[in-house]
Amino acid sequence: MIHITLKDGSVKEFEAGVSVIDVAKSLGAGLAKAACCGRINGKVADLRTPITEDCHLEICTFDDEDGKKTFWHTSSHVMAQAVKRLYPQAKFAIGPAIKEGFYYDFDVEKPFTPEDIEKIEAEMKKIVKEKLPLERFELDVPQALELMKDEPYKVELIEEHAGKGEKISFFKQGEFTDLCAGPHLMDVSPIKAFKITSATGAYWRGDSSKATLCRLYAISFPKASELEAHLAAIEEAKKRDHRRLGKELGLFMMADEGPGFPFFLPKGMVLKNTLLEYWRECHKRYGYVEIATPIILNQELWHRSGHWDHYKNNMYTTVIDGEDYAIKPMNCPGGMLVYASEPHSYRELPLRVGEIGLVHRHELSGALHGLFRVRCFSQDDAHIFMTPDQLKDVIQETVRLFDEVYSTFGLTYTIELSTMPEDHIGTVEQWEHNQDILKNAITDMGKEFVINEGDGAFYGPKLDFHLADSLGRTWQCGTIQLDSQLPERFELEYTGEDGQKHRPVMIHRVVLGSIERFIGVITEHFAGAFPAWLAPVQVKVLPVTDRAAEYADSVAAQLDAQGFRVEVDHRSEKIGKKIREATLEKIPYMLVVGDRDMENETVSLRLRSGEDQGAMSLADFEAII
């Protein structure tokens, strides 16, 4: 007999060899029906997996991230089976689950048309109704090659395992068999709703020198209502697309002369500078000082920091006076030089040093996306130098700063602890020690986190903050990275209370991350209707007639003198059109002024929501704004 500890902490006894799905059945028919996969000791497992020793087991449904991936991975097999039925000559590549659904790559004579996609979706419905079970089996490499001899892309994948003595895993549903490690649903019937969302080209294995395949992206759900809600959210996201709103609201532009290098327009600069004013005000209260470091530094510095070995493919380089230089992709090494430029005492620590630094990173052209993925951006970096016993307090203080900033924008977050990657520097013991410090600091604050294995920075583990916007989408913006390596590499020191030299420890942290990306996030979060304090134009004065033009200018001048951002619409247009266009510009407050307002020295207030607040004195309006 074996003992299985369940998610709620209870322990149940089973015969050795019991499968994950059988455990789920013993816990309830409803759970077994909803089960997508399991986690055995934290590792994802297929429902068919036999359990042979004591362990912790979680049953994952579609509500769980791993459950979703399993559901979508099975859905990709259904889509591939439908394509095979309709287009027998198609050759198959890979079909993984991704963050939002799944895709499958096919080698076909011509790209899929909208009519083809309709046929594929109809065939997928038929397959789901057949309730085909998925059966797993394994073959030796020669047998696997024989089975897949007509599928060149599968053959290439199998041949990579030749000589390793490994078995090759397959899953079969009806007449369709696919090379796959799983995990998968027990059968295809739970896939009640799905939609092929796009058809694009993709290189085999992402290599432009290899074959171009046709990639079908899709999404699926256990319920039709969930698909409807998802598609509605996509439509809403399109309306909020920061690239469209950025153009309509005059915030930023892109030019063919500089792909990936954004141009900020006057209103966009007001937004950006207002954001940075808030950043500076907030950081001043938390005891930060601000510096600026050069954009170009010599290559030797990047070797010393370790970035050259781990990041050189993303760096722009140049030659100055015969010496190799690099444009900075991050601010850290410059910050190390600033600290090292003068002696420090323990009395100064923790030393909180902030920098709004312009960095450049070579991103592939296909990855560029509005302000979300650019080649140059301003990063709200800070490096905090401290004694080892100050680490926990500083981490918690930093999280409190994050809480204040994110709540200002109505953003919530989840936290990931990213652990040691393969290409790390420093000892395993250092990494484990630093990971424990981050865990304890965040846990003691009553906050939860999930582990993101192997995704730490090369110099240390980190806490990544994933912000959730008004549509429930998540964006990785803030990070706190614990670093014992750069202080060592740059031989940083402080004089301790004992009069001896000591090595400080430090954290790297950003709150907004990329300022450009954060502007893109909040543009979509607010759908361009920024809070009044952040709006590029806070008030638009709308004279009803030419007679009211001079009074409108007087109102605007008084507001401007009070520090408000105001414009006057002097066009010879009807007032209804002026109101409509100011509303489309997302202006928070519109002041309509006509003959009666001139006589009474009032303004008539309208909100961008359409609400008419009526006439009031300018002083009363100033109190409102």
XYZ file of C-alpha atoms in Angstrom:
625
model
C 0.000 0.000 0.000
C 1.098 3.593 -0.604
C 0.068 6.844 1.084
C -1.012 9.808 -1.048
C -1.181 13.274 0.480
C -3.867 15.363 -1.235
C -4.065 19.120 -1.798
C -6.098 19.685 1.384
C -3.441 17.895 3.450
C -5.437 14.708 3.982
C -3.677 11.378 3.471
C -5.331 8.413 1.748
C -4.152 4.859 1.277
C -4.149 3.120 -2.135
C -2.748 0.036 -3.808
C 0.642 0.704 -5.434
C 0.202 1.385 -9.160
C -3.098 3.281 -8.770
C -3.489 5.823 -11.586
C -4.054 9.547 -11.144
C -7.541 9.266 -12.659
C -8.465 6.424 -10.304
C -7.496 8.581 -7.325
C -9.693 11.344 -8.757
C -12.608 8.894 -9.135
C -12.245 7.832 -5.515
C -12.614 11.471 -4.480
C -15.799 12.040 -6.486
C -17.323 11.550 -9.925
C -17.494 15.321 -10.488
C -13.782 15.766 -9.863
C -12.900 12.825 -12.110
C -15.036 14.255 -14.918
C -13.373 17.679 -14.614
C -9.831 16.319 -14.172
C -7.346 17.327 -16.871
C -4.051 16.156 -15.364
C -2.298 15.692 -12.033
C 0.734 17.032 -10.210
C 2.803 14.397 -8.440
C 5.220 16.022 -6.002
C 4.785 19.248 -7.971
C 5.522 17.678 -11.371
C 2.781 17.556 -14.023
C 1.586 14.022 -14.755
C -0.829 12.439 -17.202
C -4.092 11.101 -15.739
C -3.026 7.592 -16.785
C 0.216 7.774 -14.787
C 0.568 4.944 -12.223
C 1.641 6.021 -8.735
C 4.024 3.534 -7.160
C 5.231 5.264 -3.988
C 4.182 7.727 -1.301
C 3.694 11.216 -2.728
C 1.784 14.500 -2.769
C -0.898 14.590 -5.450
C -3.003 17.438 -6.828
C -5.809 16.864 -9.313
C -5.783 19.712 -11.864
C -8.962 20.905 -13.587
C -9.383 23.550 -16.295
C -9.289 26.187 -13.556
C -5.637 25.294 -12.915
C -2.871 26.577 -15.226
C -1.508 23.078 -15.849
C -5.043 21.807 -16.374
C -5.631 24.442 -19.050
C -2.400 23.494 -20.832
C -3.420 19.830 -20.854
C -6.901 20.701 -22.123
C -5.447 22.871 -24.890
C -2.767 20.329 -25.791
C -5.459 17.683 -26.281
C -7.430 20.209 -28.337
C -4.422 20.648 -30.636
C -4.555 16.897 -31.358
C -8.250 17.215 -32.222
C -7.446 20.033 -34.644
C -4.612 18.013 -36.194
C -6.913 15.007 -36.586
C -9.494 17.199 -38.334
C -6.839 18.544 -40.715
C -5.640 15.012 -41.476
C -9.177 13.893 -42.319
C -9.782 16.842 -44.630
C -6.274 17.193 -46.098
C -4.620 13.753 -46.043
C -1.468 15.020 -47.793
C -0.702 17.546 -45.012
C 2.520 16.928 -43.076
C 2.544 17.550 -39.346
C 5.089 19.467 -37.251
C 4.275 20.363 -33.633
C 1.155 21.453 -31.730
C 1.808 22.729 -28.193
C -0.361 24.541 -25.691
C 0.633 28.179 -25.270
C -0.326 30.999 -22.894
C -3.652 31.676 -24.632
C -4.777 28.414 -26.238
C -2.756 26.307 -28.651
C -1.441 26.056 -32.185
C -0.408 23.391 -34.671
C 2.057 23.757 -37.558
C 1.277 22.048 -40.865
C 3.151 21.678 -44.133
C 0.418 22.119 -46.757
C 0.393 22.967 -50.469
C -1.358 26.307 -49.939
C -2.250 28.341 -46.832
C -5.587 27.686 -45.162
C -8.390 30.008 -46.288
C -11.330 31.186 -44.118
C -13.436 28.536 -45.875
C -10.865 25.861 -44.956
C -10.952 26.987 -41.330
C -14.753 26.654 -41.234
C -14.424 23.083 -42.539
C -11.740 22.247 -39.953
C -13.887 23.583 -37.105
C -16.876 21.545 -38.353
C -14.732 18.405 -38.467
C -13.443 19.110 -34.961
C -17.057 19.158 -33.723
C -17.605 15.729 -35.271
C -14.486 14.333 -33.595
C -15.520 15.658 -30.172
C -18.967 14.044 -30.588
C -17.243 10.719 -31.269
C -15.880 10.860 -27.687
C -12.648 9.217 -28.797
C -10.428 8.043 -25.906
C -6.711 8.927 -25.986
C -4.474 5.893 -25.643
C -0.800 6.223 -24.764
C 1.840 3.783 -25.991
C 5.623 3.678 -26.411
C 7.891 2.392 -29.162
C 11.612 1.887 -29.636
C 13.243 4.402 -31.994
C 13.275 2.041 -35.046
C 9.589 1.199 -34.548
C 8.758 4.875 -34.043
C 10.569 5.809 -37.250
C 8.640 3.139 -39.150
C 5.321 4.382 -37.764
C 6.099 8.001 -38.689
C 7.963 7.324 -41.953
C 5.556 9.521 -43.940
C 5.887 12.450 -41.522
C 9.331 14.062 -42.105
C 9.060 16.544 -39.244
C 8.177 13.800 -36.773
C 11.044 11.681 -38.119
C 13.457 14.551 -37.442
C 12.257 14.769 -33.844
C 12.501 11.006 -33.308
C 16.015 10.789 -34.801
C 17.254 13.182 -32.115
C 16.632 10.374 -29.603
C 18.481 7.712 -31.621
C 21.209 5.962 -29.655
C 19.968 7.176 -26.288
C 18.063 4.006 -25.478
C 14.880 5.976 -24.926
C 11.344 4.898 -25.656
C 9.267 7.244 -27.840
C 5.846 8.190 -26.518
C 2.702 8.374 -28.704
C -0.954 9.162 -28.175
C -3.678 7.657 -30.347
C -7.298 8.784 -30.749
C -9.346 6.864 -33.293
C -7.436 6.648 -36.554
C -5.081 9.498 -35.601
C -1.722 8.932 -33.880
C 0.694 11.669 -32.847
C 4.189 11.725 -31.446
C 3.694 13.264 -27.997
C 4.844 13.084 -24.390
C 1.486 14.312 -23.046
C -0.196 14.849 -20.696
C -3.688 14.567 -22.201
C -7.341 14.311 -21.246
C -8.799 10.814 -20.981
C -10.933 11.459 -24.079
C -11.895 14.342 -26.358
C -15.495 14.811 -25.192
C -14.845 17.609 -22.622
C -13.761 19.963 -25.439
C -17.199 21.526 -25.859
C -16.244 24.865 -27.438
C -13.365 26.000 -29.619
C -12.414 28.598 -32.176
C -9.557 28.804 -34.689
C -8.474 32.388 -34.201
C -5.872 32.894 -36.933
C -3.731 31.301 -39.629
C -0.163 32.548 -40.068
C 3.180 31.433 -41.461
C 5.892 30.023 -39.195
C 9.373 28.640 -39.780
C 10.041 25.065 -38.757
C 11.703 25.282 -35.342
C 11.841 29.074 -35.647
C 14.707 28.878 -38.174
C 14.324 31.159 -41.213
C 16.542 28.830 -43.249
C 14.030 26.005 -42.845
C 10.601 25.297 -44.306
C 7.746 27.769 -43.930
C 4.741 26.066 -42.364
C 1.117 27.095 -41.917
C 0.297 27.680 -38.249
C -3.277 27.538 -36.975
C -3.859 29.293 -33.644
C -6.937 28.310 -31.645
C -8.574 28.372 -28.226
C -10.934 25.925 -26.513
C -13.065 25.683 -23.365
C -15.213 23.158 -21.479
C -18.273 25.427 -21.874
C -19.636 27.463 -24.790
C -20.295 30.383 -22.429
C -16.581 30.531 -21.557
C -15.663 30.737 -25.250
C -18.224 33.504 -25.783
C -16.803 35.466 -22.856
C -13.260 34.967 -24.161
C -14.136 36.165 -27.668
C -15.978 39.174 -26.195
C -12.854 39.988 -24.156
C -10.763 39.801 -27.343
C -13.081 42.276 -29.055
C -12.866 44.577 -26.045
C -9.070 44.250 -26.086
C -9.045 45.295 -29.765
C -10.950 48.455 -28.853
C -8.361 49.131 -26.148
C -5.315 48.334 -28.320
C -2.728 50.915 -27.248
C -1.371 51.114 -30.794
C -4.729 52.340 -32.101
C -5.405 54.574 -29.083
C -1.861 55.946 -29.197
C -2.504 57.166 -32.731
C -6.048 58.446 -32.064
C -5.053 60.298 -28.888
C -1.792 61.642 -30.302
C 0.430 59.900 -27.746
C 3.152 58.206 -29.798
C 4.071 57.041 -33.279
C 6.353 54.565 -35.005
C 8.321 55.239 -38.199
C 9.847 52.931 -40.805
C 13.098 54.834 -40.307
C 13.359 53.414 -36.777
C 11.480 50.116 -36.319
C 11.065 49.421 -32.615
C 12.134 52.944 -31.630
C 9.035 54.855 -30.474
C 8.485 58.589 -31.051
C 6.578 60.341 -28.259
C 4.291 63.139 -29.433
C 3.455 66.272 -27.353
C 0.491 64.715 -25.529
C 2.418 61.497 -25.013
C 5.265 63.476 -23.460
C 2.824 65.137 -21.058
C 1.598 61.681 -20.053
C 5.139 60.303 -19.714
C 6.448 63.295 -17.751
C 3.430 63.286 -15.420
C 4.033 59.593 -14.771
C 7.693 60.277 -14.000
C 6.798 63.215 -11.728
C 4.648 60.818 -9.704
C 7.499 58.260 -9.708
C 9.945 60.860 -8.378
C 7.547 62.160 -5.724
C 6.880 58.630 -4.488
C 10.546 57.602 -4.449
C 11.599 60.761 -2.645
C 9.273 59.806 0.220
C 10.922 56.370 0.363
C 14.424 57.847 0.654
C 15.784 57.344 -2.881
C 18.390 59.529 -4.560
C 18.498 59.774 -8.353
C 21.442 59.455 -10.732
C 22.028 59.258 -14.498
C 24.669 57.050 -16.116
C 26.037 57.079 -19.701
C 24.279 55.257 -22.519
C 27.585 54.027 -24.023
C 30.301 52.321 -21.952
C 33.313 50.273 -23.000
C 33.104 46.557 -23.635
C 35.474 45.703 -20.784
C 32.827 46.896 -18.326
C 30.266 44.472 -19.774
C 32.759 41.608 -19.500
C 33.392 42.516 -15.867
C 29.673 42.601 -15.061
C 29.032 39.280 -16.809
C 26.451 40.742 -19.167
C 28.643 40.212 -22.238
C 28.685 36.438 -21.759
C 24.930 36.238 -21.148
C 23.478 39.108 -23.174
C 25.796 40.077 -26.060
C 23.333 38.954 -28.769
C 20.888 41.611 -27.550
C 23.451 44.420 -27.367
C 24.318 47.128 -29.897
C 28.048 47.753 -30.203
C 30.277 50.441 -31.690
C 33.944 51.405 -31.900
C 35.258 54.689 -30.452
C 38.928 55.664 -30.865
C 39.719 52.088 -31.829
C 38.180 50.663 -28.649
C 35.057 48.462 -28.473
C 32.007 49.960 -26.740
C 28.421 48.837 -26.175
C 25.168 50.759 -25.829
C 23.749 49.787 -22.460
C 20.909 47.228 -22.429
C 20.507 47.801 -18.673
C 21.652 50.343 -16.111
C 23.276 48.063 -13.530
C 27.018 48.310 -14.339
C 26.855 52.106 -14.443
C 25.202 52.044 -11.037
C 28.055 49.887 -9.722
C 30.604 52.468 -10.904
C 28.702 55.251 -9.150
C 28.724 53.345 -5.845
C 32.410 52.479 -6.229
C 33.378 56.101 -6.934
C 33.541 57.038 -3.244
C 33.907 55.289 0.146
C 30.789 54.306 2.085
C 30.004 53.663 5.727
C 27.448 51.315 7.232
C 25.731 54.480 8.509
C 24.692 55.323 4.896
C 23.099 51.946 4.275
C 20.688 51.037 2.925
C 21.580 53.362 0.044
C 18.656 53.598 -2.417
C 19.850 54.804 -5.830
C 17.265 55.318 -8.594
C 17.744 55.944 -12.311
C 15.379 56.573 -15.208
C 17.814 55.144 -17.730
C 17.376 54.869 -21.498
C 18.427 51.370 -22.566
C 18.646 49.682 -25.972
C 18.113 46.005 -26.714
C 18.253 44.263 -30.053
C 14.858 42.585 -30.411
C 13.973 40.552 -33.507
C 11.752 42.488 -35.907
C 9.013 39.859 -35.672
C 8.788 40.340 -31.901
C 8.230 44.114 -32.025
C 4.767 45.129 -30.820
C 3.767 48.754 -30.236
C 5.139 49.929 -26.880
C 5.042 46.411 -25.439
C 8.156 45.213 -27.258
C 10.548 47.924 -28.435
C 14.262 48.331 -29.030
C 14.800 51.319 -26.754
C 12.969 52.210 -23.570
C 13.353 54.055 -20.285
C 13.701 51.770 -17.299
C 12.840 52.969 -13.785
C 15.764 51.163 -12.242
C 16.988 51.319 -8.696
C 19.892 49.609 -6.988
C 19.752 49.357 -3.229
C 23.015 48.630 -1.415
C 22.826 47.313 2.145
C 24.245 45.121 4.860
C 23.140 41.463 4.827
C 20.969 41.897 7.930
C 19.007 44.707 6.229
C 17.891 42.563 3.273
C 14.550 41.367 4.581
C 13.419 44.819 5.723
C 14.467 46.424 2.427
C 12.667 43.787 0.349
C 9.485 44.305 2.356
C 9.824 48.092 2.133
C 10.170 47.737 -1.651
C 7.031 45.615 -1.852
C 5.135 48.284 0.116
C 6.289 50.861 -2.439
C 5.040 48.547 -5.216
C 1.687 48.229 -3.424
C 1.319 52.008 -3.268
C 2.212 52.574 -6.927
C 0.114 49.777 -8.403
C -2.952 50.627 -6.308
C -2.727 54.196 -7.636
C -3.546 52.784 -11.086
C -6.089 50.230 -9.852
C -3.792 47.349 -10.766
C -3.568 44.125 -8.771
C -0.750 41.598 -9.048
C 0.486 38.076 -8.494
C 4.090 37.209 -7.582
C 6.458 34.653 -9.116
C 9.710 33.569 -7.490
C 12.107 32.875 -10.366
C 14.879 30.480 -9.360
C 18.390 29.564 -10.542
C 18.819 29.225 -14.344
C 21.322 26.906 -16.015
C 23.627 29.779 -17.064
C 23.976 31.224 -13.564
C 27.020 32.670 -11.853
C 27.696 32.076 -8.157
C 27.417 28.904 -6.097
C 24.302 26.796 -5.636
C 24.523 27.487 -1.896
C 24.411 31.249 -2.512
C 21.394 30.825 -4.753
C 19.496 28.678 -2.273
C 20.285 31.125 0.541
C 19.074 34.106 -1.494
C 15.945 32.265 -2.667
C 15.072 31.542 0.965
C 15.493 35.229 1.863
C 13.030 36.244 -0.878
C 10.581 33.519 0.144
C 10.648 34.452 3.823
C 10.362 38.203 3.182
C 7.277 37.830 1.019
C 5.656 35.113 3.133
C 6.033 37.158 6.321
C 4.029 39.919 4.620
C 1.149 37.487 4.141
C 1.620 37.421 0.359
C 1.504 34.313 -1.802
C 3.781 33.412 -4.697
C 4.334 30.656 -7.237
C 7.677 29.181 -8.254
C 8.978 29.869 -11.777
C 11.733 27.288 -12.002
C 14.992 28.249 -13.711
C 13.935 31.747 -14.822
C 16.052 33.864 -12.467
C 18.534 36.457 -13.731
C 21.986 34.959 -14.333
C 23.268 36.727 -11.180
C 20.435 36.009 -8.751
C 16.861 34.921 -7.967
C 14.016 37.400 -8.320
C 10.436 38.193 -7.453
C 8.452 39.091 -10.582
C 5.233 41.076 -10.206
C 2.548 40.273 -12.801
C -0.026 43.060 -12.986
C -3.677 42.314 -13.788
C -5.523 44.961 -15.798
C -9.234 45.741 -16.093
C -9.694 42.839 -18.563
C -7.920 40.366 -16.288
C -4.862 40.175 -18.562
C -1.489 39.975 -16.843
C 1.681 41.949 -17.575
C 5.094 41.375 -16.010
C 6.290 44.825 -14.933
C 7.889 45.014 -11.481
C 10.775 42.885 -10.302
C 13.006 42.587 -7.232
C 16.297 40.818 -7.970
C 18.656 39.790 -5.186
C 22.292 40.015 -6.262
C 25.420 38.857 -4.450
C 27.493 38.712 -7.648
C 27.897 42.253 -9.000
C 29.096 43.655 -5.634
C 31.744 40.924 -5.752
C 32.721 41.528 -9.387
C 33.006 45.284 -8.854
C 34.681 44.853 -5.446
C 32.157 47.107 -3.742
C 32.809 47.865 -0.074
C 31.556 49.707 2.959
C 33.195 50.319 6.310
C 31.355 48.388 9.012
C 30.681 49.290 12.627
C 33.830 47.293 13.461
C 35.941 49.597 11.278
C 36.645 46.798 8.787
C 35.803 46.636 5.069
C 32.762 44.549 4.137
C 30.993 43.584 0.933
C 27.459 45.014 0.569
C 24.608 42.986 -0.839
C 22.167 44.615 -3.206
C 18.866 44.318 -4.967
C 17.978 45.492 -8.444
C 14.349 46.585 -8.731
C 11.986 48.237 -11.153
C 8.414 49.233 -10.327
C 7.014 50.280 -13.679
C 9.632 48.309 -15.605
C 9.809 49.786 -19.071
C 8.118 53.209 -18.876
C 7.029 52.770 -22.489
C 5.532 49.354 -21.822
C 3.799 50.585 -18.685
C 2.242 53.433 -20.691
C 0.973 50.805 -23.137
C -0.443 48.757 -20.245
C -2.284 51.641 -18.585
C -3.511 52.948 -21.955
C -5.289 49.624 -22.455
C -6.243 49.321 -18.785
C -8.032 52.695 -18.857
C -9.054 52.341 -22.546
C -7.365 55.721 -23.052
C -9.623 57.399 -20.452
C -6.788 58.226 -18.055
C -7.500 59.511 -14.538
C -7.693 63.309 -14.554
C -4.293 63.697 -12.832
C -2.642 61.734 -15.644
C -4.672 62.871 -18.670
C -2.605 64.886 -21.205
C -5.497 67.342 -21.499
C -7.598 67.624 -18.353
C -10.101 70.279 -19.438
C -11.420 71.388 -22.814
C -13.324 74.671 -22.953
C -16.019 74.685 -25.652
C -17.436 78.091 -26.629
C -20.959 77.796 -28.057
C -20.642 80.930 -30.209
C -17.931 83.277 -31.437
C -19.238 85.799 -28.901
C -18.131 83.453 -26.101
C -14.627 82.973 -27.524
C -12.973 85.683 -25.437
C -14.686 84.429 -22.258
C -13.547 80.867 -23.079
C -9.948 82.093 -23.312
C -10.350 83.857 -19.963
C -11.623 80.647 -18.329
C -8.730 78.674 -19.838
C -6.193 81.244 -18.645
C -7.476 81.066 -15.067
C -7.317 77.254 -15.098
C -3.844 77.314 -16.646
C -2.686 79.671 -13.876
C -3.884 77.078 -11.345
C -1.696 74.439 -13.038
C -4.386 72.569 -14.963
C -3.812 71.289 -18.507
C -6.440 72.983 -20.643
C -7.322 73.566 -24.311
C -9.956 75.711 -26.027
C -11.871 74.511 -29.119
C -12.321 77.668 -31.221
C -13.504 75.879 -34.377
C -16.683 77.118 -36.052
C -18.495 73.844 -35.394
C -21.788 73.105 -33.700
C -21.456 72.543 -29.961
C -22.770 68.970 -30.294
C -19.876 68.064 -32.567
C -17.358 69.719 -30.257
C -18.697 67.741 -27.284
C -18.722 64.500 -29.276
C -15.123 64.908 -30.454
C -13.858 65.951 -26.999
C -15.526 62.817 -25.613
C -13.749 60.675 -28.234
C -10.483 62.341 -27.174
C -11.216 61.016 -23.645
C -11.018 64.524 -22.107
C -12.111 64.163 -18.435
C -13.878 67.552 -18.168
C -15.610 69.678 -20.812
C -16.675 73.234 -19.985
C -19.392 74.527 -22.307
C -19.588 78.336 -22.241
C -22.284 80.403 -23.948
C -23.944 83.825 -23.673
C -25.649 83.003 -20.355
C -22.373 81.738 -18.877
C -20.695 85.002 -19.921
C -23.399 87.023 -18.191
C -23.369 84.921 -14.998
C -19.601 84.175 -15.005
C -20.309 80.452 -14.915
C -19.304 77.320 -16.833
C -21.485 74.336 -17.778
C -19.689 71.100 -16.875
C -19.938 67.869 -18.857
C -18.024 64.686 -18.035
C -16.577 62.319 -20.628
C -19.067 59.721 -19.333
C -21.799 61.903 -20.878
C -23.099 63.207 -17.568
C -24.194 66.865 -17.620
C -23.370 68.538 -14.278
C -24.981 71.854 -15.236
C -23.819 75.418 -14.621
C -21.495 76.391 -11.774
C -18.936 78.992 -10.902
C -15.354 78.486 -12.046
C -14.279 78.314 -8.397
C -16.725 75.443 -7.793
C -15.345 73.610 -10.833
C -11.762 74.103 -9.630
C -12.790 72.517 -6.320
C -14.204 69.519 -8.230
C -11.162 68.977 -10.442
